[in-house]
Coordinates of C-alpha atoms in Angstrom, one line a residue:
X521 CA 0.0 0.0 0.0
X522 CA 1.2 3.5 -0.7
X523 CA 2.4 5.3 2.5
X524 CA 0.2 8.2 3.7
X525 CA 2.2 9.0 6.8
X526 CA 6.0 9.6 6.9
X527 CA 8.1 9.3 10.1
X528 CA 11.4 11.0 9.8
X529 CA 14.2 11.4 12.3
X530 CA 17.7 13.0 12.3
X531 CA 19.4 9.7 13.1
X532 CA 18.5 6.1 14.2
X533 CA 19.3 7.1 17.8
X534 CA 15.8 8.6 17.8
X535 CA 14.2 5.3 16.8
X536 CA 13.3 4.1 20.3
X537 CA 11.1 7.1 20.7
X538 CA 9.7 7.3 17.1
X539 CA 8.9 3.6 16.8
X540 CA 6.0 4.1 19.2
X541 CA 4.2 6.1 16.5
X542 CA 5.2 3.4 14.0
X543 CA 3.7 0.6 16.1
X544 CA 0.4 2.5 16.5
X545 CA 0.1 3.1 12.8
X546 CA 0.9 -0.5 12.1
X547 CA -1.8 -1.7 14.5
X548 CA -4.4 0.7 12.8
X549 CA -3.3 -0.6 9.4
X550 CA -2.3 2.8 8.2
X551 CA 0.6 2.6 5.7
X552 CA 3.7 4.6 6.6
X553 CA 7.3 5.0 5.8
X554 CA 10.3 5.8 8.0
X555 CA 13.5 7.8 7.1
X556 CA 16.6 8.8 8.9
X557 CA 17.6 12.2 7.3
X558 CA 19.5 15.1 8.9
X559 CA 18.8 18.8 8.2
X560 CA 22.5 19.4 8.8
X561 CA 24.3 16.3 7.3
X562 CA 22.0 15.5 4.4
X563 CA 20.2 18.9 3.5
X564 CA 19.7 18.0 -0.1
X565 CA 18.0 14.7 0.8
X566 CA 15.8 16.5 3.3
X567 CA 14.8 19.1 0.7
X568 CA 13.9 16.4 -1.9
X569 CA 11.9 14.5 0.8
X570 CA 9.9 17.6 1.8
X571 CA 9.2 18.9 -1.6
X572 CA 8.2 15.5 -2.9
X573 CA 6.0 14.4 0.0
X574 CA 2.7 15.7 -1.2
X575 CA 3.2 14.3 -4.7
X576 CA 3.9 10.9 -3.2
X577 CA 0.6 10.9 -1.4
X578 CA 1.9 11.7 2.1
X579 CA -0.8 13.3 4.2
X580 CA 1.0 13.8 7.5
X581 CA 4.7 14.0 8.5
X582 CA 5.8 13.1 12.0
X583 CA 9.3 14.5 12.5
X584 CA 11.6 14.0 15.4
X585 CA 12.8 17.3 16.9
X586 CA 16.1 17.3 18.7
X587 CA 17.5 20.4 20.4
X588 CA 16.9 23.3 18.0
X589 CA 14.2 21.3 16.1
X590 CA 15.8 22.1 12.8
X591 CA 14.5 19.0 11.0
X592 CA 10.8 19.7 11.5
X593 CA 11.1 23.4 10.9
X594 CA 13.1 22.9 7.6
X595 CA 10.5 20.3 6.4
X596 CA 7.6 22.6 7.3
X597 CA 9.2 25.5 5.4
X598 CA 9.2 23.4 2.1
X599 CA 5.9 21.6 2.1
X600 CA 2.2 22.2 2.8
X601 CA 1.8 18.7 4.2
X602 CA 1.0 19.0 8.0
X603 CA 4.1 18.4 10.2
X604 CA 3.9 17.1 13.7
X605 CA 7.1 17.7 15.7
X606 CA 8.0 15.2 18.4
X607 CA 10.4 16.9 20.9
X608 CA 13.2 14.4 21.8
X609 CA 14.5 14.3 25.3
X610 CA 18.2 15.2 24.9
X611 CA 20.5 17.8 26.3
X612 CA 18.0 20.0 28.2
X613 CA 15.4 17.3 29.0
X614 CA 13.7 18.1 25.7
X615 CA 12.7 21.6 26.7
X616 CA 15.0 23.1 24.0
X617 CA 13.3 21.1 21.3
X618 CA 9.8 21.8 22.6
X619 CA 10.4 25.6 22.9
X620 CA 12.0 25.7 19.4
X621 CA 8.9 24.1 17.9
X622 CA 6.4 26.5 19.5
X623 CA 8.5 29.5 18.4
X624 CA 8.6 28.6 14.7
X625 CA 8.4 31.8 12.7
X626 CA 5.1 32.9 11.0
X627 CA 4.1 30.8 8.0
X628 CA 6.0 27.7 9.2
X629 CA 3.4 25.8 11.2
X630 CA 4.6 22.8 13.2
X631 CA 2.3 21.0 15.6
X632 CA 3.7 19.5 18.7
X633 CA 3.1 16.9 21.3
X634 CA 4.7 16.2 24.7
X635 CA 8.4 15.5 25.0
X636 CA 9.0 12.0 23.6
X637 CA 5.3 11.9 22.8
X638 CA 5.6 10.0 19.5
X639 CA 2.6 7.8 20.5
X640 CA 0.3 10.9 20.6
X641 CA 1.8 12.0 17.3
X642 CA 0.7 8.7 15.8
X643 CA -2.8 9.1 17.2
X644 CA -3.1 12.6 15.6
X645 CA -1.8 11.3 12.3
X646 CA -4.2 8.3 12.4
X647 CA -7.3 10.4 11.8
X648 CA -7.5 9.2 8.2
X649 CA -10.5 11.1 7.0
X650 CA -9.4 14.5 8.5
X651 CA -8.4 17.3 6.1
X652 CA -6.0 19.8 7.7
X653 CA -5.8 23.2 6.2
X654 CA -3.1 25.6 7.4
X655 CA -3.4 29.3 6.9
X656 CA -1.1 32.1 7.8
X657 CA -2.4 34.5 10.5
X658 CA -1.3 38.0 11.6
X659 CA -3.1 41.1 12.8
X660 CA -1.5 43.7 10.6
X661 CA 1.3 44.4 13.0
X662 CA 4.9 43.3 13.1
X663 CA 5.4 40.0 11.3
X664 CA 2.5 40.4 9.0
X665 CA 4.5 40.7 5.8
X666 CA 6.6 37.6 6.7
X667 CA 3.5 35.6 7.5
X668 CA 1.9 36.5 4.1
X669 CA 5.1 35.7 2.3
X670 CA 5.5 32.3 3.9
X671 CA 1.8 31.4 4.0
X672 CA 0.9 32.5 0.5
X673 CA 4.2 31.5 -1.1
X674 CA 5.2 35.1 -1.8
X675 CA 8.5 36.6 -2.9
X676 CA 10.5 38.8 -0.6
X677 CA 11.6 42.0 -2.4
X678 CA 14.4 44.0 -0.7
X679 CA 14.7 47.7 -1.4
X680 CA 17.0 50.4 -0.1
X681 CA 14.9 53.4 0.9
X682 CA 15.2 56.7 2.8
X683 CA 14.9 56.0 6.5
X684 CA 13.0 58.2 9.0
X685 CA 16.1 60.4 9.5
X686 CA 17.1 60.6 5.9
X687 CA 19.6 57.8 6.1
X688 CA 19.5 54.7 3.8
X689 CA 17.8 51.7 5.3
X690 CA 17.1 48.2 4.0
X691 CA 13.3 47.7 3.7
X692 CA 11.3 45.0 2.0
X693 CA 7.9 44.0 0.9
X694 CA 6.2 40.7 -0.1
X695 CA 5.0 40.1 -3.6
X696 CA 2.0 37.8 -3.8
X697 CA 2.0 36.8 -7.4
X698 CA -1.5 35.2 -7.6
X699 CA -3.2 38.5 -6.6
X700 CA -0.5 40.8 -7.9
X701 CA -0.3 42.3 -4.4
X702 CA 2.5 43.9 -2.4
X703 CA 2.3 43.3 1.3
X704 CA 4.4 45.7 3.4
X705 CA 4.8 47.3 6.8
X706 CA 5.6 51.0 7.0
X707 CA 7.8 50.2 10.0
X708 CA 10.5 48.6 7.8
X709 CA 11.0 52.0 6.1
X710 CA 10.0 54.6 8.8
X711 CA 9.7 52.6 12.0
X712 CA 10.6 53.7 15.5
X713 CA 13.0 50.8 16.0
X714 CA 15.2 51.8 13.1
X715 CA 17.1 54.4 15.1
X716 CA 17.7 55.4 18.7
X717 CA 17.1 59.0 17.6
X718 CA 13.7 60.5 18.2
X719 CA 13.0 63.8 16.4
X720 CA 9.4 64.1 15.2
X721 CA 10.2 67.5 13.7
X722 CA 12.3 66.0 11.0
X723 CA 11.3 62.3 10.9
X724 CA 9.9 61.4 7.4
X725 CA 7.8 58.7 5.8
X726 CA 9.6 59.2 2.5
X727 CA 10.8 55.6 2.5
X728 CA 7.3 54.3 2.6
X729 CA 6.5 56.1 -0.6
X730 CA 9.7 54.8 -2.2
X731 CA 8.7 51.3 -1.2
X732 CA 5.3 51.8 -2.8
X733 CA 6.8 53.3 -5.9
X734 CA 9.2 50.4 -6.3
X735 CA 6.2 48.0 -6.3
X736 CA 4.3 50.1 -8.8
X737 CA 7.3 50.1 -11.1
X738 CA 7.0 46.3 -11.2
X739 CA 3.4 46.5 -12.3
X740 CA 1.9 45.8 -8.9
X741 CA -1.4 47.6 -8.3
X742 CA -2.8 46.1 -5.1
X743 CA -1.4 46.9 -1.7
X744 CA -1.8 45.6 1.9
X745 CA 0.0 47.9 4.2
X746 CA 0.5 47.7 8.0
X747 CA 1.1 51.2 9.5
X748 CA 2.0 50.4 13.1
X749 CA 5.2 51.2 14.8
X750 CA 6.0 54.6 13.1
X751 CA 8.7 57.0 14.2
X752 CA 7.0 59.9 12.3
X753 CA 4.5 62.7 12.9
X754 CA 4.6 64.1 9.4
X755 CA 1.0 63.4 8.3
X756 CA 2.3 61.1 5.5
X757 CA 3.7 64.1 3.6
X758 CA 7.1 62.4 3.1
X759 CA 5.4 59.4 1.6
X760 CA 3.3 61.6 -0.7
X761 CA 6.3 63.6 -1.8
X762 CA 8.0 60.4 -2.8
X763 CA 4.9 59.5 -4.8
X764 CA 5.1 62.8 -6.7
X765 CA 3.0 65.3 -4.7
X766 CA 4.5 68.7 -4.0
X767 CA 3.8 70.6 -0.8
X768 CA 4.7 74.2 -1.1
X769 CA 5.0 77.2 1.2
X770 CA 3.6 80.7 0.6
X771 CA 6.6 81.5 -1.6
X772 CA 5.9 78.4 -3.8
X773 CA 9.0 76.6 -2.5
X774 CA 9.2 73.1 -1.0
X775 CA 7.8 73.2 2.6
X776 CA 10.4 70.7 3.9
X777 CA 10.3 67.4 5.7
X778 CA 9.0 66.1 8.9
X779 CA 6.5 67.5 11.4
X780 CA 8.1 71.0 11.1
X781 CA 6.9 71.3 7.5
X782 CA 3.2 70.9 8.2
X783 CA 2.6 74.5 9.4
X784 CA 4.4 75.9 6.4
X785 CA 2.2 74.1 3.8
X786 CA 0.2 76.7 1.8
X787 CA -0.6 74.7 -1.4
X788 CA -0.3 71.2 -2.9
X789 CA 0.5 70.2 -6.5
X790 CA -1.0 67.0 -7.6
X791 CA 1.3 64.1 -8.4
X792 CA 2.6 63.6 -11.9
X793 CA 2.1 59.9 -11.2
X794 CA -1.6 60.4 -10.4
X795 CA -2.6 58.1 -13.4
X796 CA -0.6 55.2 -11.9
X797 CA -1.8 55.9 -8.4
X798 CA -5.4 56.0 -9.4
X799 CA -5.0 52.4 -10.7
X800 CA -3.9 51.2 -7.3
X801 CA -6.0 49.7 -4.5
X802 CA -4.6 50.5 -1.0
X803 CA -5.9 48.4 1.9
X804 CA -4.5 49.6 5.2
X805 CA -4.3 47.6 8.4
X806 CA -5.3 50.0 11.0
X807 CA -6.4 49.2 14.6
X808 CA -6.7 52.7 16.0
X809 CA -9.6 55.1 15.7
X810 CA -7.9 58.4 16.5
X811 CA -8.7 61.5 14.4
X812 CA -5.8 63.5 12.9
X813 CA -5.9 66.5 15.3
X814 CA -6.9 67.5 18.8
X815 CA -6.5 66.0 22.2
X816 CA -7.2 62.5 20.9
X817 CA -5.3 63.0 17.6
X818 CA -2.0 61.7 16.3
X819 CA 0.2 64.2 18.0
X820 CA -1.2 64.3 21.5
X821 CA -1.8 60.5 21.9
X822 CA 1.1 59.0 20.0
X823 CA 3.6 61.9 19.7
X824 CA 5.2 61.6 23.2
X825 CA 6.5 58.1 22.5
X826 CA 8.2 59.5 19.3
X827 CA 9.9 62.3 21.1
X828 CA 7.2 65.0 21.1
X829 CA 7.8 67.2 24.1
X830 CA 5.1 69.2 25.9
X831 CA 6.3 72.4 24.2
X832 CA 6.0 70.7 20.8
X833 CA 2.5 69.3 21.2
X834 CA 0.5 72.5 20.3
X835 CA 2.9 73.5 17.6
X836 CA 2.8 70.1 15.8
X837 CA -1.0 69.7 16.3
X838 CA -1.6 73.2 14.8
X839 CA 0.6 72.1 11.9
X840 CA -1.5 69.0 11.4
X841 CA -4.6 71.2 11.4
X842 CA -3.1 73.5 8.7
X843 CA -2.2 70.5 6.6
X844 CA -5.7 69.1 6.8
X845 CA -7.3 72.4 5.9
X846 CA -5.0 72.9 2.9
X847 CA -5.7 69.3 1.8
X848 CA -9.5 69.8 2.0
X849 CA -9.2 72.9 -0.3
X850 CA -7.0 71.1 -2.9
X851 CA -8.4 67.5 -2.8
X852 CA -12.0 68.3 -1.9
X853 CA -12.1 65.8 0.9
X854 CA -11.9 66.5 4.6
X855 CA -11.2 63.3 6.5
X856 CA -9.3 64.8 9.5
X857 CA -11.9 63.4 11.9
X858 CA -12.2 60.0 10.2
X859 CA -11.5 57.0 12.4
X860 CA -7.9 56.1 12.0
X861 CA -6.8 59.4 10.3
X862 CA -4.4 59.9 13.2
X863 CA -2.8 56.5 12.8
X864 CA 1.0 56.4 12.3
X865 CA 1.5 60.1 12.8
X866 CA -1.2 61.0 10.3
X867 CA -0.2 58.5 7.7
X868 CA -3.8 57.2 7.8
X869 CA -5.0 60.6 6.8
X870 CA -2.7 60.6 3.8
X871 CA -4.0 57.3 2.6
X872 CA -7.6 58.3 3.0
X873 CA -7.3 61.7 1.3
X874 CA -4.7 61.3 -1.4
X875 CA -4.7 57.6 -2.3
X876 CA -8.3 56.7 -1.7
X877 CA -7.1 54.0 0.8
X878 CA -9.4 51.9 2.9
X879 CA -8.6 51.6 6.6
X880 CA -9.5 48.2 8.0
X881 CA -8.9 46.4 11.3
X882 CA -5.7 44.4 10.8
X883 CA -7.1 41.0 11.6
X884 CA -10.1 41.4 9.3
X885 CA -7.8 42.6 6.5
X886 CA -5.5 39.6 6.8
X887 CA -8.4 37.1 7.2
X888 CA -9.8 38.4 3.9
X889 CA -6.4 38.4 2.2
X890 CA -5.8 34.7 2.9
X891 CA -9.4 33.7 2.1
X892 CA -9.8 31.9 5.4
X893 CA -13.6 32.2 5.4
X894 CA -13.8 30.0 2.3
X895 CA -12.0 27.2 4.1
X896 CA -13.9 27.7 7.4
X897 CA -17.3 26.9 5.9
X898 CA -16.8 23.1 6.2
X899 CA -14.6 23.1 9.3
X900 CA -15.4 21.1 12.4
X901 CA -12.6 22.3 14.6
X902 CA -10.6 25.5 14.3
X903 CA -7.2 25.7 16.1
X904 CA -5.5 29.1 16.6
X905 CA -3.1 30.6 19.1
X906 CA -1.1 33.5 20.4
X907 CA 1.9 34.2 22.6
X908 CA -0.2 35.2 25.5
X909 CA -4.0 34.9 25.9
X910 CA -5.4 37.7 28.2
X911 CA -8.2 40.2 28.3
X912 CA -6.6 42.1 25.4
X913 CA -7.0 39.1 23.2
X914 CA -10.8 39.3 23.7
X915 CA -10.7 42.9 22.5
X916 CA -10.3 41.9 18.9
X917 CA -6.9 40.4 18.4
X918 CA -6.2 37.6 15.9
X919 CA -7.5 34.5 17.8
X920 CA -10.9 36.2 18.4
X921 CA -11.2 37.2 14.8
X922 CA -10.7 33.5 13.8
X923 CA -13.1 32.4 16.5
X924 CA -15.9 34.6 15.2
X925 CA -15.6 33.1 11.8
X926 CA -15.6 29.6 13.4
X927 CA -18.8 30.5 15.2
X928 CA -20.4 31.8 12.1
X929 CA -20.1 28.3 10.5
X930 CA -20.7 26.2 13.7
X931 CA -17.1 25.1 14.3
X932 CA -15.5 24.7 17.7
X933 CA -12.5 27.0 18.2
X934 CA -9.5 25.9 20.4
X935 CA -6.6 28.2 21.2
X936 CA -3.1 27.4 22.4
X937 CA -0.8 30.0 24.0
X938 CA 2.6 30.3 25.5
X939 CA 0.9 31.7 28.6
X940 CA -2.7 32.2 29.8
X941 CA -3.7 34.8 32.4
X942 CA -6.7 34.7 34.7
X943 CA -8.4 37.4 32.6
X944 CA -8.3 35.1 29.5
X945 CA -11.8 33.9 30.5
X946 CA -13.0 36.8 28.5
X947 CA -11.9 34.9 25.5
X948 CA -14.7 32.4 26.1
X949 CA -17.3 35.1 25.8
X950 CA -15.6 36.4 22.7
X951 CA -16.0 33.0 20.9
X952 CA -13.1 30.8 21.9
X953 CA -14.5 27.6 23.2
X954 CA -11.4 26.3 25.0
X955 CA -7.9 27.5 25.5
X956 CA -4.7 25.9 26.9
X957 CA -1.2 27.0 27.8
X958 CA 1.5 25.0 26.1

């Protein structure tokens, strides 16, 4: 009979543990195969095994995970066949392997069992009529681009752009060929973690525009953009200037860069790239609802963490107000009070007014992008997870977004987490049926 389960280990020294899964599968008359391949010593053979598994009819891979769990991680990165990692008790009593599995990067899903738990792995693999569908998940924040690249088999595109303080930085975006979409995070070009410096008066979003422009030059017209983690308070002017818009002072000269330029803006010249920009669809992952100006706006709420001092607050906020008023006269739209306009130092406002962007809660945007609802319609059980389940999870983070879809189609939702707080009971009310710490 053609094998449907593959048991793989780094060396035959793992056999005493892994043969427990083999014996179970044999008793249940489930055809399987066993291999001893090393991610370090025989990488070419491991690659051939992983890439050929699905074509050979393999439905589940049970992989021994020793120490850093390289074998199961490498295999999972090269196949869509579900991988169950079995942590092997070795140098650190198996905890090193277990923790390595649960910390696999986004888009490289590896299930796990107890240390030396090959028998349970066999039980999980023995559900012959189960179809396991794995989808990448993110909430629009850090790691979203990587999750979409890995989960949707995208291409990473590296680009050197202007950083927040006008220095070259290495940014990147993901190209999702099937939908001709660029997935990017503004933080790779203008993020607060790119520099120890904090100067909202000069910090610019220019690099974000350069990243978008690079994608447009490749013929890409659809964009998914996360705008969290910014170092800027320039209203998105830097981005727009990179995209061809000109912001002029009363003398008709360039108004400058950063937050200091906002008060000097007297007029705006429409981009010479408007034709290309009008062909683009911008979907922005935005989880804040702040307006552009005022006590709840971009400057007062988020400015202090970017270096805005008490003396700067009214100056920068007045500049934002001037920028919004000039924009309304030129563009004919006034979105300064729209929910999310104040996101990322006013970058949300720039997308709304100048690029006809759509601001959407991050989790909803990603769920739509990976078409998870289509797969959820026939699901019986949904498994999701997060680093820590707490009361904030219940306020709309990724696991709850998944659970709501599960409830819509009558599926039970189970969540696993690195840690679970007492306040996580709120997750039950939000749709998660059961949750467990790993």
